[in-house]
Coordinates of C-alpha atoms and ligand atoms in Angstrom, one line a residue:
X1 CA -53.5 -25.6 16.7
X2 CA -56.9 -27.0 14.9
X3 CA -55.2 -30.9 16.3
X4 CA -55.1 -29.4 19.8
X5 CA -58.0 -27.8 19.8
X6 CA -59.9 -31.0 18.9
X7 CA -58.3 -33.1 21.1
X8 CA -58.5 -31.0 23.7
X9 CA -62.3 -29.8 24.0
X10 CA -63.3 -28.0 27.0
X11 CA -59.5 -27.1 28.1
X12 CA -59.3 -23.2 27.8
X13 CA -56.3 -22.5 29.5
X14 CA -54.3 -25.2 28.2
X15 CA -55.4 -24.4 24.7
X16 CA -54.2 -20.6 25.4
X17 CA -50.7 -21.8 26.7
X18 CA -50.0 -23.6 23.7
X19 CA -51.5 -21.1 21.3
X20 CA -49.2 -18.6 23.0
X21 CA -46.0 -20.9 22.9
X22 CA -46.8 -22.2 19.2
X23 CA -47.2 -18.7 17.4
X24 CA -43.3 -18.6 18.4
X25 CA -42.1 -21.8 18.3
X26 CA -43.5 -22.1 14.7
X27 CA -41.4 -20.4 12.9
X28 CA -38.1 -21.8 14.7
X29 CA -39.8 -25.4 13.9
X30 CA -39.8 -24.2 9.8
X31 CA -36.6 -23.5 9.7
X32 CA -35.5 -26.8 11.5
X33 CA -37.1 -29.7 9.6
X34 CA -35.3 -32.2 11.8
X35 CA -38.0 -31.1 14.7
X36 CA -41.0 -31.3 11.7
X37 CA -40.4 -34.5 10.3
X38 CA -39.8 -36.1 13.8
X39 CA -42.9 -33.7 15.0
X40 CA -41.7 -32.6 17.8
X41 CA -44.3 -30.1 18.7
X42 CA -47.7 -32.6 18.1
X43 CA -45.6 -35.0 20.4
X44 CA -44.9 -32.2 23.2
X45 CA -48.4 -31.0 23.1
X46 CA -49.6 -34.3 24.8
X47 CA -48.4 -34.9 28.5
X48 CA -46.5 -38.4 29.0
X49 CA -49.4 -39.3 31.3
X50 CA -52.1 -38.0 33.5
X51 CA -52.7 -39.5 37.4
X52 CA -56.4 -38.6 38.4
X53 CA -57.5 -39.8 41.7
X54 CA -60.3 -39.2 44.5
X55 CA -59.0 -38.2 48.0
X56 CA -61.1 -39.3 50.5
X57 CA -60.8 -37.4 54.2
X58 CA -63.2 -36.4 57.1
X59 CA -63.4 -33.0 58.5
X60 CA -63.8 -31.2 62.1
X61 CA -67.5 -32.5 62.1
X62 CA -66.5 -35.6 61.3
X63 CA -68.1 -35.6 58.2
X64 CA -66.6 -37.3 55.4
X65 CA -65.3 -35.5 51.8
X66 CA -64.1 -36.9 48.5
X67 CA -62.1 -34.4 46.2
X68 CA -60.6 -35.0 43.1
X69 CA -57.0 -34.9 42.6
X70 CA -54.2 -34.9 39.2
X71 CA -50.6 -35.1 38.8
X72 CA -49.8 -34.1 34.7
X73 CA -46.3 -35.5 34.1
X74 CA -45.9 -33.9 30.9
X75 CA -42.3 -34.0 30.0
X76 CA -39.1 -35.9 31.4
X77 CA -37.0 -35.2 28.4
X78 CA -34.2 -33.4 30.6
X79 CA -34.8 -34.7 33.8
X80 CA -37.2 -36.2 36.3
X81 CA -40.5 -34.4 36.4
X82 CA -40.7 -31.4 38.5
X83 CA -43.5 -29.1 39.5
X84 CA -45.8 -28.1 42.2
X85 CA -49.1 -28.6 43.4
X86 CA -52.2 -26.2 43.8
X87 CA -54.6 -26.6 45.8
X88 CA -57.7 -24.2 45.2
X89 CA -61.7 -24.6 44.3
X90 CA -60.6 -23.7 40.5
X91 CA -58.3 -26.5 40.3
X92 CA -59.1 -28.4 36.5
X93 CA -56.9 -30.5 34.5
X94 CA -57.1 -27.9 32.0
X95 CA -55.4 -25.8 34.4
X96 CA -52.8 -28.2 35.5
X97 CA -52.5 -29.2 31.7
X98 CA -51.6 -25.5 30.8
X99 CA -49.2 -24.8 34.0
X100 CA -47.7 -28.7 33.0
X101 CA -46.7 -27.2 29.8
X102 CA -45.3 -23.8 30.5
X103 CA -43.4 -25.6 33.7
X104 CA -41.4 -27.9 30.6
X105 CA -40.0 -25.2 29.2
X106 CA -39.4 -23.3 32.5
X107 CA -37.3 -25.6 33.6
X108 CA -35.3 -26.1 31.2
X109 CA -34.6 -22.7 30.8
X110 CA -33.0 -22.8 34.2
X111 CA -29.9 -25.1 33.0
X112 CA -31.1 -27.6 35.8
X113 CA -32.3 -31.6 34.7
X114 CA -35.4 -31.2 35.2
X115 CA -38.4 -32.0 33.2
X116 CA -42.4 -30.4 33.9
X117 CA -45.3 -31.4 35.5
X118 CA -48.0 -29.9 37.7
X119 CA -50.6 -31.4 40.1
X120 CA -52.9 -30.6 42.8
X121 CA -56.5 -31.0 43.6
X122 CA -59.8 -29.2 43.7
X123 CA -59.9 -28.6 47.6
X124 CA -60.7 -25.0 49.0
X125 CA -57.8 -24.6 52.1
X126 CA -59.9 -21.4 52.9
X127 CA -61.4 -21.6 56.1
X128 CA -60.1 -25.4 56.9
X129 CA -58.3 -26.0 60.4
X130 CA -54.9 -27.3 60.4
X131 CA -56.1 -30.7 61.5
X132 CA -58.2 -30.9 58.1
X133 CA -55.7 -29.5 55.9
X134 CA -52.9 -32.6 57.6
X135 CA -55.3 -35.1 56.9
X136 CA -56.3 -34.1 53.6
X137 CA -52.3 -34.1 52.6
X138 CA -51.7 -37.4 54.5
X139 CA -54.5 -39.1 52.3
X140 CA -53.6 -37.4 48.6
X141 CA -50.5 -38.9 49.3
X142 CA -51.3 -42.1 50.6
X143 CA -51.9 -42.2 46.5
X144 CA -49.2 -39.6 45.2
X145 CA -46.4 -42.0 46.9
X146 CA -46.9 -44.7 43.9
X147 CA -46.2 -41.4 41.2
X148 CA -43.7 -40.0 42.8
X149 CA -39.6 -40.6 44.1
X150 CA -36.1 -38.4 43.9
X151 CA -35.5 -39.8 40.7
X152 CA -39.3 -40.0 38.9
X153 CA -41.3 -37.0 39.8
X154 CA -40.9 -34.3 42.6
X155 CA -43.7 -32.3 43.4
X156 CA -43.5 -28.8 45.0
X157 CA -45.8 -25.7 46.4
X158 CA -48.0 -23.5 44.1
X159 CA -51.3 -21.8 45.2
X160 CA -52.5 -22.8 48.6
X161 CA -49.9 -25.1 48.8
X162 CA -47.1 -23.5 51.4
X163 CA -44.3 -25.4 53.8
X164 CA -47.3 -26.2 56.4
X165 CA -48.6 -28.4 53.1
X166 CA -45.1 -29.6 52.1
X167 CA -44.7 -30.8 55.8
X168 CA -47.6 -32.9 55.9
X169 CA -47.4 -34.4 52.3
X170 CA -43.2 -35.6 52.9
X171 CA -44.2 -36.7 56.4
X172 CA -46.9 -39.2 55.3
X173 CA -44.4 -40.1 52.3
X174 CA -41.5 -41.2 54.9
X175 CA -44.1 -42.8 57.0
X176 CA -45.5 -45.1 54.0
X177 CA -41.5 -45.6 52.5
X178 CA -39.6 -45.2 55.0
X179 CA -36.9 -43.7 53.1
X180 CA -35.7 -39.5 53.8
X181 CA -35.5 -38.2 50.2
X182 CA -35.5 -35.5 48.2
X183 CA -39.0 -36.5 47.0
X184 CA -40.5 -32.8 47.7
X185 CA -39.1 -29.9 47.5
X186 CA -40.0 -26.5 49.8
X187 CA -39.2 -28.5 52.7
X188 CA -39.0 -26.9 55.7
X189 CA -35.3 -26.3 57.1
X190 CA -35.2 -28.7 59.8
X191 CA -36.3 -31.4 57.2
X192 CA -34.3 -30.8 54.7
X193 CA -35.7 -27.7 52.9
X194 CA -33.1 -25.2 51.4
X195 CA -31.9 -21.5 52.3
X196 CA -33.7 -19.1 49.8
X197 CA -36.4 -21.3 48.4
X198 CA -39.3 -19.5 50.3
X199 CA -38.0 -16.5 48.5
X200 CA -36.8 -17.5 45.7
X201 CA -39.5 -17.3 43.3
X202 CA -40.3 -13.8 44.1
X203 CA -37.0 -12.7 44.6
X204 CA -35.9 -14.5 41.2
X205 CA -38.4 -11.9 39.4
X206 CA -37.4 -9.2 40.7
X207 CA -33.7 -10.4 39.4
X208 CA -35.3 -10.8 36.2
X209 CA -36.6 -7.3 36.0
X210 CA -34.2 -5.6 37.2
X211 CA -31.8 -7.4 34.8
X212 CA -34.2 -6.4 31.5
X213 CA -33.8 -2.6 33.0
X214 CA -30.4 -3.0 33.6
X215 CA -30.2 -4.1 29.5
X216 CA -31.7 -0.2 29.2
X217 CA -29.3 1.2 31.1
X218 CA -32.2 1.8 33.8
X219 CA -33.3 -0.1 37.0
X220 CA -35.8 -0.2 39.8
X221 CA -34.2 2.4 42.1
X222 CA -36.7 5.1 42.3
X223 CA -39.2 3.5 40.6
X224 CA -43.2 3.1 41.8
X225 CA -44.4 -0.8 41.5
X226 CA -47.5 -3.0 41.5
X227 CA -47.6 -6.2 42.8
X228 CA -51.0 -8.5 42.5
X229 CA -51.4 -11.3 45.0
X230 CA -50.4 -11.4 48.4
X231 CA -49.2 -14.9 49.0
X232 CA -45.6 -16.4 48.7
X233 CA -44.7 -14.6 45.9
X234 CA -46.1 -11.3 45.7
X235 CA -44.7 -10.9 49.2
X236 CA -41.0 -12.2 48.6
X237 CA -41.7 -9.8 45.2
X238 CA -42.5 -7.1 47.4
X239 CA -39.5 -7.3 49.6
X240 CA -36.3 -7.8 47.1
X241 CA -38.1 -4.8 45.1
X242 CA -37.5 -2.6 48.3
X243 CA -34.0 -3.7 48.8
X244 CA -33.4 -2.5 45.3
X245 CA -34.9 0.6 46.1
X246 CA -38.5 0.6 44.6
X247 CA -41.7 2.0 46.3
X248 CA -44.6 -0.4 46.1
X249 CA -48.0 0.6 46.6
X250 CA -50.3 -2.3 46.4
X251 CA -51.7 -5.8 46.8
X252 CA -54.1 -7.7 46.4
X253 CA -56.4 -11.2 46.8
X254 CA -59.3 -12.3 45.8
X255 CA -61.5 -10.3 47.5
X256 CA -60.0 -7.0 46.0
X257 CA -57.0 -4.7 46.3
X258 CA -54.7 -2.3 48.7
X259 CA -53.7 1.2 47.3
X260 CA -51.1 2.7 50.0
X261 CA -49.3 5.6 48.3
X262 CA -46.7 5.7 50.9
X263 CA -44.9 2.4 49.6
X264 CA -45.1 -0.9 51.5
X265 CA -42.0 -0.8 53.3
X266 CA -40.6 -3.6 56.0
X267 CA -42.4 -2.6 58.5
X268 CA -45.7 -3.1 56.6
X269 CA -44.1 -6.0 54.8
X270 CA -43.8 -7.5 58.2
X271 CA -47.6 -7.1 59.2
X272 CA -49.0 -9.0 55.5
X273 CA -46.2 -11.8 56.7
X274 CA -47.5 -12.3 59.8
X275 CA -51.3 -11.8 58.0
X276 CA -50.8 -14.3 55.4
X277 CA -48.2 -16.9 56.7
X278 CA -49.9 -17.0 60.3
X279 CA -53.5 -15.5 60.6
X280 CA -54.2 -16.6 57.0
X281 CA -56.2 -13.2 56.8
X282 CA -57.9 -11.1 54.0
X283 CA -55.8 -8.1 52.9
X284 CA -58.1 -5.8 53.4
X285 CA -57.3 -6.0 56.7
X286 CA -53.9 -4.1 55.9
X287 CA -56.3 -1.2 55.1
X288 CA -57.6 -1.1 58.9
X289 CA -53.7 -1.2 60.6
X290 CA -52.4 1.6 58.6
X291 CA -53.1 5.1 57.8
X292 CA -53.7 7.1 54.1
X293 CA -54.5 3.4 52.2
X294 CA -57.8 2.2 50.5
X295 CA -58.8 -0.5 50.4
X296 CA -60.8 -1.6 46.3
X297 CA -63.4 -4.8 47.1
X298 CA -63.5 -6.9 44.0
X299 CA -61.0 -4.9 42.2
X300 CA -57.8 -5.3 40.5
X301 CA -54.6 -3.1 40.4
X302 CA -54.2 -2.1 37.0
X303 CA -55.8 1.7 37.3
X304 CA -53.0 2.8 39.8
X305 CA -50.2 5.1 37.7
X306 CA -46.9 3.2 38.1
X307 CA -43.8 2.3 36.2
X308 CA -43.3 -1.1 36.7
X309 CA -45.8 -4.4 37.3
X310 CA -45.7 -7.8 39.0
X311 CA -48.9 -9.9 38.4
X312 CA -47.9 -12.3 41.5
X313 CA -51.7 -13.7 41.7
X314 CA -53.2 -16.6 39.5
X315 CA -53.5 -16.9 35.9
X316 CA -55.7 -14.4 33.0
X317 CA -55.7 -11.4 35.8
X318 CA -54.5 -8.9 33.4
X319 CA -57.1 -8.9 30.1
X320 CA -56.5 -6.3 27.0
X321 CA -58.1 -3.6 28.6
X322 CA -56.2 -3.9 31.9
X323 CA -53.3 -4.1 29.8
X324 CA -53.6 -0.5 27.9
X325 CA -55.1 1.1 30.7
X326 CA -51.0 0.3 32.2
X327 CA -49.6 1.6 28.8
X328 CA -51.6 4.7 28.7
X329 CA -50.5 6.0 32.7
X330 CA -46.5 5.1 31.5
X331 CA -45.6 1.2 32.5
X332 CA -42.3 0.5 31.1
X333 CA -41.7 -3.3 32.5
X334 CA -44.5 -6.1 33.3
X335 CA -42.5 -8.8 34.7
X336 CA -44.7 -12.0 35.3
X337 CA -44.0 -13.6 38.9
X338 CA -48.2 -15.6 38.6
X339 CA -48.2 -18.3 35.7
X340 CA -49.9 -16.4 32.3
X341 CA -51.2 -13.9 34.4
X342 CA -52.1 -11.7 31.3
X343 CA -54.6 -12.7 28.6
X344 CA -53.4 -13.2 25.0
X345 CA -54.7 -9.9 23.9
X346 CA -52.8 -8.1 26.8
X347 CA -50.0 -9.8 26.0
X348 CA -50.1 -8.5 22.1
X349 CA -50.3 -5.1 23.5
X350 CA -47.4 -5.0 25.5
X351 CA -45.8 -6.5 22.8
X352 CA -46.8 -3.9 20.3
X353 CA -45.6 -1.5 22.8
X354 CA -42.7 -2.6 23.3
X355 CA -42.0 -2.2 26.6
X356 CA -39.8 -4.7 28.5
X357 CA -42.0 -7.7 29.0
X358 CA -40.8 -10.6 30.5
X359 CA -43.6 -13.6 30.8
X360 CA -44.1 -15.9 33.4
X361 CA -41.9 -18.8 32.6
X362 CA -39.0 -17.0 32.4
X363 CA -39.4 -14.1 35.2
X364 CA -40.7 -16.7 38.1
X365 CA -38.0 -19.5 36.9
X366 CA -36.5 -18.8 40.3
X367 CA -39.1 -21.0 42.7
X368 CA -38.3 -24.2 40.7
X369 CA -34.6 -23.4 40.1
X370 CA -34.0 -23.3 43.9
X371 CA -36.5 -26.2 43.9
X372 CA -33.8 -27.6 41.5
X373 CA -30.4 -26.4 44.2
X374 CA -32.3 -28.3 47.0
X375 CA -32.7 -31.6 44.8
X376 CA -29.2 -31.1 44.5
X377 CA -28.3 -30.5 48.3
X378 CA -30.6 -33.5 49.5
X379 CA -28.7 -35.7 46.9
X380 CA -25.5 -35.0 48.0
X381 CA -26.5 -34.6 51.8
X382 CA -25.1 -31.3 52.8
X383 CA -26.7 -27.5 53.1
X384 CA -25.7 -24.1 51.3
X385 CA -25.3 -21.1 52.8
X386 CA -28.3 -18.6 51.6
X387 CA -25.5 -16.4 50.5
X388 CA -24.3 -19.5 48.5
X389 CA -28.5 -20.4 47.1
X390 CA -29.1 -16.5 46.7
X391 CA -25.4 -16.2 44.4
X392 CA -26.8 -19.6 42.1
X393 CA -30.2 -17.6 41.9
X394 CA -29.0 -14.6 40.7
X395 CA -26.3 -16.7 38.2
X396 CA -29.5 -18.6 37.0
X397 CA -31.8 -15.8 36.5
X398 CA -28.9 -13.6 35.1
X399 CA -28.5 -16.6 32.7
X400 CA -32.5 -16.9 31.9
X401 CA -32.3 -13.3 30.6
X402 CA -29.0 -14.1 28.7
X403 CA -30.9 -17.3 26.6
X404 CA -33.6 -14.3 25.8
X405 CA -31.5 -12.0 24.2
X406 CA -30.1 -15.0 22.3
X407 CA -33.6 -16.2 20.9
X408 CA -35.5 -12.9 21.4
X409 CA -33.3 -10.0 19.8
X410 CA -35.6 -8.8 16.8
X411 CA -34.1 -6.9 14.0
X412 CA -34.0 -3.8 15.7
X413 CA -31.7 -4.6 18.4
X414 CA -35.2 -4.9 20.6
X415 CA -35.8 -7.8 22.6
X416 CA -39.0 -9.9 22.5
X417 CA -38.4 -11.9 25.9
X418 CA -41.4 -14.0 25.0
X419 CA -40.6 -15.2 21.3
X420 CA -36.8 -15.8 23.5
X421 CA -38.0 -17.7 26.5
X422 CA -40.1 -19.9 24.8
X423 CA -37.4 -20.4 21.7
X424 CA -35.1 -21.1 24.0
X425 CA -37.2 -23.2 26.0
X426 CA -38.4 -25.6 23.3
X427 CA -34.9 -25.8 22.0
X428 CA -33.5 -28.0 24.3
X429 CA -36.4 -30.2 24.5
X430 CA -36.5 -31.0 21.5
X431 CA -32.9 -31.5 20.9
X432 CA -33.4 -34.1 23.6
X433 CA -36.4 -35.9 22.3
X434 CA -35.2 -36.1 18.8
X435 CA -32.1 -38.0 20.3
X436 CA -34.7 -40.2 22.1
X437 CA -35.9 -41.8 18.2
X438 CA -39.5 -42.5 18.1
X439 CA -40.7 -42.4 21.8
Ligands
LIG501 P1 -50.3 -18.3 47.4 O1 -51.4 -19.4 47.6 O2 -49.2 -18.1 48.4 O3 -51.0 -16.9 47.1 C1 -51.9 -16.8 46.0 C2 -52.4 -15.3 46.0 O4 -53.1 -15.1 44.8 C3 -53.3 -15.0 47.1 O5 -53.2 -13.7 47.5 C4 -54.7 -15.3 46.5 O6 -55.8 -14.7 47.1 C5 -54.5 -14.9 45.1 N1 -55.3 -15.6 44.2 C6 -55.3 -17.0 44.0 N2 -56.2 -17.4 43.1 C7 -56.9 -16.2 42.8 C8 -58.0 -16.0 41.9 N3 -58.6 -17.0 41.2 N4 -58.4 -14.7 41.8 C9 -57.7 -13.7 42.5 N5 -56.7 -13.9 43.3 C10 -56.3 -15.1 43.5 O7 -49.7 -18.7 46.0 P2 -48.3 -18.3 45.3 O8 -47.9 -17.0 45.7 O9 -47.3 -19.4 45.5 O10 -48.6 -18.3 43.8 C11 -49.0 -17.2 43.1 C12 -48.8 -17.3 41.6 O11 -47.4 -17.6 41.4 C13 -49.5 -18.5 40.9 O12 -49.8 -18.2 39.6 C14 -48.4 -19.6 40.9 O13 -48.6 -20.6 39.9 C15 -47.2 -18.8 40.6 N6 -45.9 -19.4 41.0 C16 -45.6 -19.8 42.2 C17 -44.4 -20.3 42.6 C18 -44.0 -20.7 43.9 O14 -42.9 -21.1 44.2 N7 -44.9 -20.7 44.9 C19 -43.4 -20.5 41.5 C20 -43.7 -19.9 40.2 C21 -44.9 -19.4 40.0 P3 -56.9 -15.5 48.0 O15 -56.2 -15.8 49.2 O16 -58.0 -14.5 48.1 O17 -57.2 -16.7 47.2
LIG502 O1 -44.9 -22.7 38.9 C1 -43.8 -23.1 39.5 O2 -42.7 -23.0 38.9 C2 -43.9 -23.6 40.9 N1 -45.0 -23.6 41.4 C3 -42.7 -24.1 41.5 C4 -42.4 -25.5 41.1 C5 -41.3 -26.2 41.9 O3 -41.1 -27.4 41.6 O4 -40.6 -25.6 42.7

């Protein structure tokens, strides 16, 4: 940690991803000395290479704007370099370092060849027309196209990046290559996108958690929920948790958070849909269209009483005292649909607590494995059935959980699903660099 530290000054959130992974991984590495003496886990701390480039583009006033863009193609032990792109004002390659790494180890917890990497640009999609945000795509990837291919490195959605970004980006690719690929996934369906993968990611985690309260002999049914966010996957979180017959009473963005006691129920659903895919409005607004909810400006969550969580917002949104503020009104699962939504010290106490934790890059696995069953239908040129994508899903995540209790069962017949998904993780990559030699 002291080498990464050094070489990495001024990266917080990368340094805290690998702090997070190595306190488990450590151990597993002592007891292999075939990953020490090849050091496998100084070599995976470094990405392959980083792309940094400006992205020039004019806007509605026709005035012109540079911002900076990254792709981090961190790993392609297992397979071509997968991950998506974020587009937000936050945007640092410290954060695309940190969501690089955990998306390694992600993906190869799904089963699927694919390796990690993350990319995206510090441009604010808040408040740009459609116009803008098409000619902003069309010129990052008037760059991206020399990174990229089906075989190399497919990029994918994350924050502020949705199917109207996908569209643009693969439309300006075929125009500059002329060649209909699976270069991109989250495609829309009429260009080659696949059943479920809108869905998936939120859907996946609710798979996941119901799975770790199945392993209890419990489940959702009945249960009250909080969900964070309010974009793709809090909202796809949000409607699989109802299916399975949970109540969910809040949401949130960046301006604060929605408390409606009643549950958000398809109807209600319906309205944030229509808000958030089409309008592109504030939640709050969800407070103004329906009766008995409140509406918390530049608030989070975490005070409401419920039994189960989904952080579905960005990363460090739950800190220590968030975190035992949930313990102390009765949480008994925190299952992580946002990348490292929860702080180090949060994550100790839940932990400690023991309650049925199951972090980020096993409980959102979903996006990228049905990122991974579209790579799959555009190679072989044919479409599943979403009963078909939604059956390999649930087989994945049901899998995901099984690799946990393999790595993750401590001594007590407990599971730690962290010290598991990242064990589990790391395994296979390693097993595949060290048959690389010294690469
Ligand atoms: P969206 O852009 O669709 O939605 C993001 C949501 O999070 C919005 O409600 C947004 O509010 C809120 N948010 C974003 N940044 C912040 C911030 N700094 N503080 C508070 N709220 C914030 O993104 P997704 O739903 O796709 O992504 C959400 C999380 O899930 C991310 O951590 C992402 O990495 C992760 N993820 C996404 C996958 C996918 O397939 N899309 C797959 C796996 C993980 P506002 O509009 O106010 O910014
Ligand atoms: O964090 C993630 O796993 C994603 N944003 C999805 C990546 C992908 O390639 O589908």
């Amino acid at each position: 940690m002291c080498g990464v530290e050094r070489r990495n000054p001024c990266e917080p959130e990368f340094i805290q991803a690998v702090r997070e992974f190595a306190e488990d991984v450590i151990p597993y590495v002592a007891e292999h000395p075939e990953f020490r003496e090849a050091k496998i886990l100084e070599r995976m701390t470094e990405p392959d290479r980083i792309v940094t480039f400006r992205v020039t583009w004019e806007d509605d006033a026709g005035q012109i704007r540079a911002n900076r863009a990254w792709r981090v193609q961190f790993n392609n032990s297992i397979g071509p370099y997968k991950g998506g792109l974020r587009f937000h004002p936050t945007v640092t390659q410290s954060v695309l370092k940190f969501l690089g790494f955990e998306q390694v180890f992600k993906n190869s917890l799904t089963g699927l060849p694919m390796g990690g990497a993350k990319g995206g640009a510090n441009f604010n999609p808040r408040g740009k027309s459609c116009r803008e945000v098409m000619r902003f795509c069309q010129s990052l990837m008037t760059e991206l196209h020399r990174h990229v291919g089906e075989d190399t490195d497919v990029p994918a959605g994350d924050i502020g990046v949705g199917s109207r970004e996908i569209s643009y980006l693969f439309g300006q690719y075929k125009r500059l290559k002329n060649r209909f690929v699976g270069v991109l996934t989250g495609k829309g369906l009429a260009s080659g996108g696949s059943m479920i993968r809108t869905e998936a990611t939120g859907y996946g985690c609710v798979y996941f958690c119901e799975n770790m309260l199945n392993h209890r002999g419990d489940s959702l049914k009945g249960k009250t929920c909080l969900v964070s966010g309010s974009g793709n996957v809090a909202i796809y979180t949000v409607e699989k948790a109802n299916e399975l017959g949970a109540r969910v009473v809040t949401l949130s963005d960046s301006s604060g958070f929605i408390h409606d006691p009643g549950g958000i129920d398809a109807e209600k659903l319906q309205f944030i849909k229509e808000l958030k895919e089409v309008r592109r409005g504030r939640i709050s607004e969800y407070a103004d269209a329906f009766s008995g909810v409140t509406f918390h400006e530049a608030s989070r969550p975490w005070g409401v009483s419920a039994d189960v969580v989904f952080p579905c917002a960005t990363h460090n949104e739950i800190n220590a005292d968030d975190a035992h503020a949930l313990l102390a009104n009765g949480v008994v699962a925190v299952c992580e649909g946002a990348n490292m939504p929860t702080e180090l010290d949060g994550a100790k106490a839940f932990r400690e607590a023991k309650i049925l934790y199951g972090p980020s890059k096993a409980a959102n696995a979903g996006g990228v494995a049905v990122s991974g069953l579209e790579q799959s239908q555009n190679a072989l040129r044919l479409s599943w059935t979403r009963e078909e994508v939604d059956a390999k899903l649930q087989a994945i995540m049901q899998d995901i959980h099984r690799q946990c209790l393999n790595y993750g069962r401590t001594s007590s017949d407990e599971v730690d699903y962290v010290s598991g998904a990242n064990v589990a993780g790391f395994q296979k990559v390693a097993q595949a660099m060290l048959s690389y030699g010294v690469v």
